Tab-separated table of C-alpha atoms and ligand atoms in Angstrom:
chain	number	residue	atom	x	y	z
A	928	UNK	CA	0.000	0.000	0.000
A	929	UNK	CA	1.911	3.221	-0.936
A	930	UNK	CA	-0.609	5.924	-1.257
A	931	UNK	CA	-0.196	7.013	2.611
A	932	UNK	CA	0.981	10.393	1.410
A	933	UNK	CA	-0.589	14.212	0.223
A	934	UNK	CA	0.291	17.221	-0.889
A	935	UNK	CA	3.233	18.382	-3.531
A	936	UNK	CA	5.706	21.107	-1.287
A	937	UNK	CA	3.839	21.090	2.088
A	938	UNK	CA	3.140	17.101	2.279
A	939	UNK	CA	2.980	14.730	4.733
A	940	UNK	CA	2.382	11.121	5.313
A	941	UNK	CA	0.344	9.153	8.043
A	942	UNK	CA	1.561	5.720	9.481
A	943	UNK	CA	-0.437	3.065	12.008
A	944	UNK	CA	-3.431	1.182	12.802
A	945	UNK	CA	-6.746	1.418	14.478
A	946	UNK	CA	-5.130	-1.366	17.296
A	947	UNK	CA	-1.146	-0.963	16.918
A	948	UNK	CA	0.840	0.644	19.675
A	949	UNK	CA	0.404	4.208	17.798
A	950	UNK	CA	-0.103	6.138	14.815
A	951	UNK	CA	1.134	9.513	13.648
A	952	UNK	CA	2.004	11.468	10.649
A	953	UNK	CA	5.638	13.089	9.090
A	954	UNK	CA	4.718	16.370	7.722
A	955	UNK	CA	7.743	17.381	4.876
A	956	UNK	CA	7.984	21.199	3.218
A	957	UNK	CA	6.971	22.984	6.274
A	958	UNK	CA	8.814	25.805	6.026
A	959	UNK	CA	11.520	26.755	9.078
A	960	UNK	CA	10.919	29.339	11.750
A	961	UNK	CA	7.440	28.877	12.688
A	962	UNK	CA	6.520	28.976	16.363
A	963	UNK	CA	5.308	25.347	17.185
A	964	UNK	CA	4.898	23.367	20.050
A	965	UNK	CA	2.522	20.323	20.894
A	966	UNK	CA	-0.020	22.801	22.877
A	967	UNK	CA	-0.746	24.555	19.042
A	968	UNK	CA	-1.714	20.910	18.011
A	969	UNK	CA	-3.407	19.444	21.042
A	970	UNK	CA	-6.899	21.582	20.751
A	971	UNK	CA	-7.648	20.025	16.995
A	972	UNK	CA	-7.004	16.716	18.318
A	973	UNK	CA	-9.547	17.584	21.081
A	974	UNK	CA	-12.159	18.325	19.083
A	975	UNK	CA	-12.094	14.913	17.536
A	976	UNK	CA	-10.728	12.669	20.298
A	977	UNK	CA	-13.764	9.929	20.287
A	978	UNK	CA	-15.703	9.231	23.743
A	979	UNK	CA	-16.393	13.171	24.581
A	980	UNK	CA	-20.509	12.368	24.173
A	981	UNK	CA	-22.804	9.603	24.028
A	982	UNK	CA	-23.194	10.795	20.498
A	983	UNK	CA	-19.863	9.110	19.812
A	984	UNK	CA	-17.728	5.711	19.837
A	985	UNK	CA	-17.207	5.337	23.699
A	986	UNK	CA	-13.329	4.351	22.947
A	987	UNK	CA	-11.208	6.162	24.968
A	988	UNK	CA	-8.392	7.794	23.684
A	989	UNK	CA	-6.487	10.736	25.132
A	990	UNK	CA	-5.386	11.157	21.952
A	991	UNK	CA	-1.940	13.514	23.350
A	992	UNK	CA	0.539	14.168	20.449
A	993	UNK	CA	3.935	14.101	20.520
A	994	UNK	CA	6.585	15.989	18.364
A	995	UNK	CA	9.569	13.575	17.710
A	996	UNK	CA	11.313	16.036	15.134
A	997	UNK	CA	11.616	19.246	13.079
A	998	UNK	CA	11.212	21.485	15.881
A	999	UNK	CA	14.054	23.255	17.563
A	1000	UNK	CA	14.111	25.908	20.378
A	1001	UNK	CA	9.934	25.636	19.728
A	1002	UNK	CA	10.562	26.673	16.059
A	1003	UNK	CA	10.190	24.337	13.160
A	1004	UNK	CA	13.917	23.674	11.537
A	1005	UNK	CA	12.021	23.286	7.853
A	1006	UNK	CA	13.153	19.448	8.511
A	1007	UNK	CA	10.886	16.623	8.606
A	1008	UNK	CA	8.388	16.962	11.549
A	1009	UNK	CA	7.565	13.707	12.845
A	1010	UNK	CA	3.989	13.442	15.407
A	1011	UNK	CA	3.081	10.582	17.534
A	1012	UNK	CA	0.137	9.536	19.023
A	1013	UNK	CA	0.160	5.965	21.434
A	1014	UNK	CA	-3.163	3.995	20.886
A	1015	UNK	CA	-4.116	3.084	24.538
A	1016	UNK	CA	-7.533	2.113	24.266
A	1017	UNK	CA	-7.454	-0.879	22.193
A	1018	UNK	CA	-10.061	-4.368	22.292
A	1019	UNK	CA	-9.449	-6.582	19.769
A	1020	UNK	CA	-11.982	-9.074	21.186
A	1021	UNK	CA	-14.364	-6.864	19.847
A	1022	UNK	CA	-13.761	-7.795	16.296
A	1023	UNK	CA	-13.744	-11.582	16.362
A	1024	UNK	CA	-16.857	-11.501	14.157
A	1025	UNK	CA	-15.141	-9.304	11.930
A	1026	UNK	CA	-12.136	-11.438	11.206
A	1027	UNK	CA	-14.759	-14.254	9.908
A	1028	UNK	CA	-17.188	-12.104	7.897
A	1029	UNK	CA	-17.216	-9.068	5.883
A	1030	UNK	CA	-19.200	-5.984	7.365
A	1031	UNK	CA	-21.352	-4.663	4.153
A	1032	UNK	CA	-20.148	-0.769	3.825
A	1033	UNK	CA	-16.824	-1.028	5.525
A	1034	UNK	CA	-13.673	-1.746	3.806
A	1035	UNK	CA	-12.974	-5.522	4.832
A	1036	UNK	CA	-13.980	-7.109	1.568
A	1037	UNK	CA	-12.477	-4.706	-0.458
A	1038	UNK	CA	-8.906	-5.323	1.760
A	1039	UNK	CA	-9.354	-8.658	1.661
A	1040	UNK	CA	-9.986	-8.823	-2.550
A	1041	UNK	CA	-6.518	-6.496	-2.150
A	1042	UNK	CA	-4.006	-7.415	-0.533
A	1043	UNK	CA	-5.463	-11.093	0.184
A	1044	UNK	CA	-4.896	-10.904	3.840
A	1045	UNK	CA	-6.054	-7.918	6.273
A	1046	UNK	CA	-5.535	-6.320	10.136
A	1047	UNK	CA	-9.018	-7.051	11.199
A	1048	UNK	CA	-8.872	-5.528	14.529
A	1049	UNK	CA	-11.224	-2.373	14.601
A	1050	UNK	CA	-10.406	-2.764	10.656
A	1051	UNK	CA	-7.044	-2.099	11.043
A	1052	UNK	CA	-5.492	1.295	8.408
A	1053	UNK	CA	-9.306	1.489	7.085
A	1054	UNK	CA	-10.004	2.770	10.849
A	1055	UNK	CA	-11.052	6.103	11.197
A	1056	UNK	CA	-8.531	6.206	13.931
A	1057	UNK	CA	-5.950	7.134	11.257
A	1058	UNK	CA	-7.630	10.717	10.950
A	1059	UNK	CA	-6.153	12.063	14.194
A	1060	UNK	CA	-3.056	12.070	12.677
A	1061	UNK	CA	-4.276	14.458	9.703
A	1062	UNK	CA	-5.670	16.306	12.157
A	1063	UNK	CA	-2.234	16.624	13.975
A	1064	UNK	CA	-0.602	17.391	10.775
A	1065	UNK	CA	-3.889	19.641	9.937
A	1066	UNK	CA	-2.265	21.772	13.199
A	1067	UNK	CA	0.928	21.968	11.368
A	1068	UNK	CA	-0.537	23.335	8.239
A	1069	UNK	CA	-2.612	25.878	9.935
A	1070	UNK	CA	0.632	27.843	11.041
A	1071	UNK	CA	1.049	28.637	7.576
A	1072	UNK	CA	-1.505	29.602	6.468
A	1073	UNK	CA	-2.043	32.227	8.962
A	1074	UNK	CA	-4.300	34.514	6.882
A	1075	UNK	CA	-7.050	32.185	6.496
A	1076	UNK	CA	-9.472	31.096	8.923
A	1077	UNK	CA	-11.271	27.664	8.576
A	1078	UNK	CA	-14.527	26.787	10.049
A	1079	UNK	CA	-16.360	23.599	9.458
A	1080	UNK	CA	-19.827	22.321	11.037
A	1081	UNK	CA	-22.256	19.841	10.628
A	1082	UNK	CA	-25.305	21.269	8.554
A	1083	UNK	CA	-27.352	18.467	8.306
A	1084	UNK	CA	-27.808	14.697	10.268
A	1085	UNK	CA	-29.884	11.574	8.840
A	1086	UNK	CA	-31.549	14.545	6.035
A	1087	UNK	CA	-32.709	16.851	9.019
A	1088	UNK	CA	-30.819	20.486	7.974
A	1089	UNK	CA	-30.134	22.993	10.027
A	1090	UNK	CA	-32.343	26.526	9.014
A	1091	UNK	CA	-29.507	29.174	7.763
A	1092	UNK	CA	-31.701	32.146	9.646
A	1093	UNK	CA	-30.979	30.481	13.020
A	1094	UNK	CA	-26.617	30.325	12.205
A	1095	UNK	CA	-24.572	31.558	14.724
A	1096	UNK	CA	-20.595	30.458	14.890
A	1097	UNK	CA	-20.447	30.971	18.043
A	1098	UNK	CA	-22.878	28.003	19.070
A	1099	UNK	CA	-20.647	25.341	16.658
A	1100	UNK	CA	-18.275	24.598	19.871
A	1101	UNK	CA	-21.569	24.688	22.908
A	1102	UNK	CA	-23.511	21.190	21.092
A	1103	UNK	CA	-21.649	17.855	20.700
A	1104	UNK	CA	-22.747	18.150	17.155
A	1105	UNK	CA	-20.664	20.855	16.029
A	1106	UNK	CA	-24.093	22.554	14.755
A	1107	UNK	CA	-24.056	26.294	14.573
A	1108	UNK	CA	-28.284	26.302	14.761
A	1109	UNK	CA	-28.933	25.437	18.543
A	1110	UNK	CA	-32.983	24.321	17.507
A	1111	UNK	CA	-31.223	21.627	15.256
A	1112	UNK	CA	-29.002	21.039	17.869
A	1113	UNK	CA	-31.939	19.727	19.978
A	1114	UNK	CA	-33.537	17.984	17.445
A	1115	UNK	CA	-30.725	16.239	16.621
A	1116	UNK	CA	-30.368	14.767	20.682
A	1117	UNK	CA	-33.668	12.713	20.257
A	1118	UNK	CA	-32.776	11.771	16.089
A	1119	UNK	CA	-28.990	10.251	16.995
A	1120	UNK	CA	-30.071	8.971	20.555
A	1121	UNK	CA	-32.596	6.781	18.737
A	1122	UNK	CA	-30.418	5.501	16.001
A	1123	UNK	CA	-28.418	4.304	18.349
A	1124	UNK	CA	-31.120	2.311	20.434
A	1125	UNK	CA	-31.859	0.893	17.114
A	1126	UNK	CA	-28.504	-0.160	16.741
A	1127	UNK	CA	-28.430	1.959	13.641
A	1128	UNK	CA	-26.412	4.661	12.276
A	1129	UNK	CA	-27.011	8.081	10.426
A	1130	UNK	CA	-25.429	9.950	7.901
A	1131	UNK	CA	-24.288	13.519	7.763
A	1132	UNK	CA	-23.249	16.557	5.683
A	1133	UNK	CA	-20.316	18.772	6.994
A	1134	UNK	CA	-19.656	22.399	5.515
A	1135	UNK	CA	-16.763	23.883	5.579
A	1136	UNK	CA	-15.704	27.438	4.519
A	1137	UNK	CA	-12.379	29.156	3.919
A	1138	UNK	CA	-12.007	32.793	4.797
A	1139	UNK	CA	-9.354	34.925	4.120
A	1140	UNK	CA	-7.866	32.622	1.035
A	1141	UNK	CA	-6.206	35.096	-1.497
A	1142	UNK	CA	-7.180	35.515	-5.093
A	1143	UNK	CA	-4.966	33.346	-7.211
A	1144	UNK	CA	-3.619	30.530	-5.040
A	1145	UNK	CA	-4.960	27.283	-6.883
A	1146	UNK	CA	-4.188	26.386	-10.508
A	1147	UNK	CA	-5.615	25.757	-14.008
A	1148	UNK	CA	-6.869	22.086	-14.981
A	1149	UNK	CA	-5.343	19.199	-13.375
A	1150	UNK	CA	-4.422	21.027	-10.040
A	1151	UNK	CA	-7.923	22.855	-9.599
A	1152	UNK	CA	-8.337	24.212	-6.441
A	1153	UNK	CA	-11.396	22.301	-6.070
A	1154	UNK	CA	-10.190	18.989	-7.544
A	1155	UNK	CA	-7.732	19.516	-4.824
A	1156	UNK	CA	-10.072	19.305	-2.594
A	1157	UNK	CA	-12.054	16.985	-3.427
A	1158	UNK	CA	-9.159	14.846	-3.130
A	1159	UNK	CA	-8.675	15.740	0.027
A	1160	UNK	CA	-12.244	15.400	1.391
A	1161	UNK	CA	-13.161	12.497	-0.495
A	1162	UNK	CA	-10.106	10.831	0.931
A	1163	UNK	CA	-11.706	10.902	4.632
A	1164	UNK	CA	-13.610	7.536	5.310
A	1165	UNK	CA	-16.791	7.312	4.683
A	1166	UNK	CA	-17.133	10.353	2.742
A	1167	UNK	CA	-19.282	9.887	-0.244
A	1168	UNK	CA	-19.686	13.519	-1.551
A	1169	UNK	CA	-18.429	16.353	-1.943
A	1170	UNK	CA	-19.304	20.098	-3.726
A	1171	UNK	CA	-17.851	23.316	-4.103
A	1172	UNK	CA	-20.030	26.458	-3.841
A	1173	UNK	CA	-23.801	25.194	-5.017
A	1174	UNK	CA	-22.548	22.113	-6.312
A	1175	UNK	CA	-25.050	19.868	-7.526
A	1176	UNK	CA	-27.604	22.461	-7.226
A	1177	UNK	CA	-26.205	25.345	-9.762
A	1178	UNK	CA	-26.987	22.427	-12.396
A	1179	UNK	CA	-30.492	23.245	-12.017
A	1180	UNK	CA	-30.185	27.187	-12.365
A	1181	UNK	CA	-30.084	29.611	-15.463
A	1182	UNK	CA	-26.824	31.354	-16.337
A	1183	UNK	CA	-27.563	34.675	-14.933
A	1184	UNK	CA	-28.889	33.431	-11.632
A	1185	UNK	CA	-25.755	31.103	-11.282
A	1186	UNK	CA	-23.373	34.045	-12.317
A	1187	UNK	CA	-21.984	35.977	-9.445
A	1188	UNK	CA	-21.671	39.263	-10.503
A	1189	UNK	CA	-19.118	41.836	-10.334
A	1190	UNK	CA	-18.692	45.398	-9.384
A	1191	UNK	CA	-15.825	47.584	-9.053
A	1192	UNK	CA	-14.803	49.021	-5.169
A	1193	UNK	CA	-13.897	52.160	-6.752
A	1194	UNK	CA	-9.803	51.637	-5.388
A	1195	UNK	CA	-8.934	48.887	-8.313
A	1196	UNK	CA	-11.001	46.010	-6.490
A	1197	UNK	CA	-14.018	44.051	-6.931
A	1198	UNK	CA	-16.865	43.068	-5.165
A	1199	UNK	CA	-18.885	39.956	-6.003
A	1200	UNK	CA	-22.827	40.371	-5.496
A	1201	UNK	CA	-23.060	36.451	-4.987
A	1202	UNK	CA	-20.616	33.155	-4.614
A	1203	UNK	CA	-22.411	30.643	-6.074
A	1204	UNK	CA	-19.008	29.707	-7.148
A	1205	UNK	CA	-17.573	28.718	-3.695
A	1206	UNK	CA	-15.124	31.219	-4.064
A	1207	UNK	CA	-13.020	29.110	-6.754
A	1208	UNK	CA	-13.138	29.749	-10.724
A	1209	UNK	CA	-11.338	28.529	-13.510
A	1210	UNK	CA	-9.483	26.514	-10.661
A	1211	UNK	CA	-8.410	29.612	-8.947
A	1212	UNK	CA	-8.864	31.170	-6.183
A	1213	UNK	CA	-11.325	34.642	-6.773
A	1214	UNK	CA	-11.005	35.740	-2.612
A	1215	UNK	CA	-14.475	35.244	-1.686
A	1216	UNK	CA	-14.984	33.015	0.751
A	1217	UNK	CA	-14.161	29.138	-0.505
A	1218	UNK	CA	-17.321	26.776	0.495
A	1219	UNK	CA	-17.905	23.320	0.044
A	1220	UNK	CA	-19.881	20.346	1.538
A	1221	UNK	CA	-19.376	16.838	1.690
A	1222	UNK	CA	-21.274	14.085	2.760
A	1223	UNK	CA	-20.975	11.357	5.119
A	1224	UNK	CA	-22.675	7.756	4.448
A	1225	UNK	CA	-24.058	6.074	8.027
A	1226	UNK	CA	-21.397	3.959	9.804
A	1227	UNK	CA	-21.865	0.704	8.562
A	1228	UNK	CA	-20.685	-0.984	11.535
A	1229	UNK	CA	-24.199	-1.688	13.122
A	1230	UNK	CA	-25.980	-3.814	15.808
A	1231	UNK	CA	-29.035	-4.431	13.036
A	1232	UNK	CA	-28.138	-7.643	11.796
A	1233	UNK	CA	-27.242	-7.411	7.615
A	1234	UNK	CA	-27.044	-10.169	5.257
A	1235	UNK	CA	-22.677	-11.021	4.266
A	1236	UNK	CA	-20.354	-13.552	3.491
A	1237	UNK	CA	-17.966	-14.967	5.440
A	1238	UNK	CA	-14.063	-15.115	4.130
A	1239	UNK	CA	-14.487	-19.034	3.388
A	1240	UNK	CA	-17.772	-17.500	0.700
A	1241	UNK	CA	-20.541	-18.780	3.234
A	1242	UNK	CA	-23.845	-16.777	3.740
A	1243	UNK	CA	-24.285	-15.205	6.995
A	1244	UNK	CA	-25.439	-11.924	8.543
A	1245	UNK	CA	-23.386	-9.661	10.960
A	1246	UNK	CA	-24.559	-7.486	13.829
A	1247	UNK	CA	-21.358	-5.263	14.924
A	1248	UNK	CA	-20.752	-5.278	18.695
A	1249	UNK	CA	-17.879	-2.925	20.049
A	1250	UNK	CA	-17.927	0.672	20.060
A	1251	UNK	CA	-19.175	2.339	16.961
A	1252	UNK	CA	-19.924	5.976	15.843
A	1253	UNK	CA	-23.566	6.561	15.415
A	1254	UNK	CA	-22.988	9.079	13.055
A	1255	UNK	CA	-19.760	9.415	11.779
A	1256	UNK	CA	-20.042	12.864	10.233
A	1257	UNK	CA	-20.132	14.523	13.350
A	1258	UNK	CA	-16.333	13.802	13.919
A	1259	UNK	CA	-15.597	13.870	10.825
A	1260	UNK	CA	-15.471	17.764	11.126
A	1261	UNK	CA	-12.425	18.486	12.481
A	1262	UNK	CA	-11.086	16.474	9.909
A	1263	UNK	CA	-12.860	18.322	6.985
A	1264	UNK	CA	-11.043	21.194	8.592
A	1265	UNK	CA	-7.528	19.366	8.650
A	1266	UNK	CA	-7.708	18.829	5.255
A	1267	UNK	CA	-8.561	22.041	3.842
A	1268	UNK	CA	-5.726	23.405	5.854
A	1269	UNK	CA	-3.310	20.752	4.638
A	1270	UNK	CA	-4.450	21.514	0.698
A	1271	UNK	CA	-4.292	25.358	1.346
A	1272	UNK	CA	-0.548	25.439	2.822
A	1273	UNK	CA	0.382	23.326	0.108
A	1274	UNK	CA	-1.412	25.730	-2.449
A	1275	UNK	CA	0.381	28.846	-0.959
A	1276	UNK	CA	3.571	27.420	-1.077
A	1277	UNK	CA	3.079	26.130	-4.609
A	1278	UNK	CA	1.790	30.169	-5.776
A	1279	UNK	CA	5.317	31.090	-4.636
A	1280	UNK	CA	6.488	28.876	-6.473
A	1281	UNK	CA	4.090	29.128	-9.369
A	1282	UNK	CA	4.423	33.157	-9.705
A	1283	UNK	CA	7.471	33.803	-7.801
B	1333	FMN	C1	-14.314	10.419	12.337
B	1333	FMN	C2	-14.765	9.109	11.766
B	1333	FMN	C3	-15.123	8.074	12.609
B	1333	FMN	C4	-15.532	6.842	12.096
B	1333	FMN	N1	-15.936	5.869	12.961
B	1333	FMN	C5	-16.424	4.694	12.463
B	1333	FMN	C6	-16.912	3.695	13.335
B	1333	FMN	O1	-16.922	3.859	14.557
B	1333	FMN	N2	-17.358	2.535	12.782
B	1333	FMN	C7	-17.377	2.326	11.422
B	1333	FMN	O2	-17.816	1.287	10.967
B	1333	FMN	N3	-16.931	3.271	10.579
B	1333	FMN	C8	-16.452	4.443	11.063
B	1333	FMN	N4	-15.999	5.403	10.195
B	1333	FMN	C9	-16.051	5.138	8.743
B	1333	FMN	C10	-15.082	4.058	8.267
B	1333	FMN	O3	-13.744	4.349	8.638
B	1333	FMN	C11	-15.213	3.907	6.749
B	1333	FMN	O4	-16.554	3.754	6.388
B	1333	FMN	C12	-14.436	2.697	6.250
B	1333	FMN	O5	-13.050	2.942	6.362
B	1333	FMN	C13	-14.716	2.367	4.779
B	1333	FMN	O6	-14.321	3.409	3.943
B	1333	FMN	P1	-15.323	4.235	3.036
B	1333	FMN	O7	-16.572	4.442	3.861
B	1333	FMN	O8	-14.623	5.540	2.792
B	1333	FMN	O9	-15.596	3.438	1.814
B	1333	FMN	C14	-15.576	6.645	10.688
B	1333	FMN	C15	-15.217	7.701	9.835
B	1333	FMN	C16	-14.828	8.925	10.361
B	1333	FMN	C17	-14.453	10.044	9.434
């Protein structure tokens, strides 16, 4: 397996397994002479350390990171900057029936069709557990990139949206939801608390915007900004969409109501009337704000039982025991975030390069 690594000049590269001793990442290109330290990292990884609410996998991980390189006198050296963080809460009993028989949704099949041979235990590098250490390396990127500001929340659970009129940032940290509309908030209390006494799971959709991004980082064609990332957000697990701007739903307008129109500021700039764009055109960064949302499938590990096949090619049916997200999406926030940090230091180091 060698796709473990992303990004072109600011990259890095994640390493471990759901139930091995620990995982991390190596971040490469940062450049030298930023102010880090592991207390600039921790707070990411606190916001999606799992067991924090009843509204996620009980595991409990303290999820502390460690810097094991590229950081001298607290400043980063521009060498490689190596983060670790130990696994401690690990129970492989758990996933006896998974070793047998394939769990429909999750990656064990797939793994096994592979590579022929797979780390069953709380499904091994397909974990989700593997996302703490983008989010670690998420921290790193974030010093970069000081100019823009990221915020991601969850805008809608099992198809129940939150209502725009009722957004307010400040209430995205005060819910376990991440969900800036406190009357979805509540809602959402009774919807995941009875998935889960059904043993069931829901999906989610997480948007994300980008504040602060200049005009012109991102490039033509096969490096769009937004093919970027998509990459990057379609490379979380369980993500199974993603758009930029209106997305799917600017097929269904006319030209001039999708075109975001443009007047001059009177001192050489411009002002955009709308963004259906998502703040991205022709690959490129315009300066307006840079939106997207993606969307999270249900966790298909599940106590309703669902019809499989065991390794041997036998019918069966699984009901997952051990300690499952309801809803995935919700944690999966923080990570949206990570990743749009990680593609926009690497797109700010690459305009240097690009335009000098
Ligand atoms: C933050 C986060 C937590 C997750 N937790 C679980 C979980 O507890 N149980 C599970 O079956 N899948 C969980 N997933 C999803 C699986 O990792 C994912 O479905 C699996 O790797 C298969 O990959 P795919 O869904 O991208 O095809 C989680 C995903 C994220 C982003």
């Amino acid at each position: 397996m060698s796709f473990n690594s992303f990004g072109r000049v600011f990259r890095f590269t994640t390493w471990g397994e759901s139930h091995g001793p620990a995982l991390g990442a190596v971040v490469d290109g940062c450049p030298p002479g930023l102010n880090l330290s592991e207390a600039d990292l921790q707070p990411f990884l606190d916001r999606r350390r799992p067991g924090q609410s009843r509204f996620t996998t009980q595991r409990q991980e303290p999820d502390q990171v460690r810097i094991l390189s590229g950081v001298f006198e607290g400043r980063t050296t521009g060498t490689p900057i190596a983060l670790h963080i130990d696994n401690v809460d690990q129970r492989s009993k758990d996933y006896s029936e998974v070793a047998k028989a394939y769990r429909p949704g999750h990656a064990d099949y797939a793994y096994d069709q592979k590579y022929g041979f797979r780390d069953y235990r709380g499904g091994g590098r397909s974990s989700a557990r593997e996302t703490a250490a983008r989010v670690a390396a998420g921290g790193v990127a974030r010093l970069v990139i000081p100019e823009v500001t990221i915020t991601a929340w969850v805008e809608a659970i099992g198809g129940d949206t939150i209502d725009y009129a009722n957004f307010d940032a400040t209430e995205i940290g005060n819910n376990p939801f991440f969900c800036p509309d406190p009357a979805a908030a509540a809602r959402w209390e009774a919807l995941v608390d009875a998935a889960r006494k059904d043993g069931s799971s829901l999906g989610a959709v997480v948007a994300c915007e980008a504040t602060g991004v200049p005009a012109g980082w991102g490039a033509p064609l096969y490096a769009k900004l937004d093919s970027e990332l998509a990459s990057a957000c379609m490379s979380i697990n369980a993500v199974k969409g993603f758009e930029i701007g209106d997305g799917f739903a600017a097929a269904g307008l006319r030209g001039e109501e999708n075109a975001d129109a443009m007047r001059p500021t009177g001192d050489g700039g411009v002002d955009f009337l709308a963004n259906h764009a998502g703040g991205i055109a022709g690959g490129i960064a315009t300066g307006q704000p840079v939106r997207m949302r993606v969307a999270f499938k249900p966790t298909s590990s599940i106590l309703i039982p669902v019809e499989t096949v065991t390794r041997d090619g036998e019918a069966s049916e699984i009901r997952t025991k051990g300690r499952h997200d309801p809803c995935v999406g919700i944690r999966g926030v923080p990570v949206v975030e990570a990743m749009v940090a990680l593609v926009l230091a690497d797109q700010k180091l690459l305009h240097r390069a690009q335009v000098g």
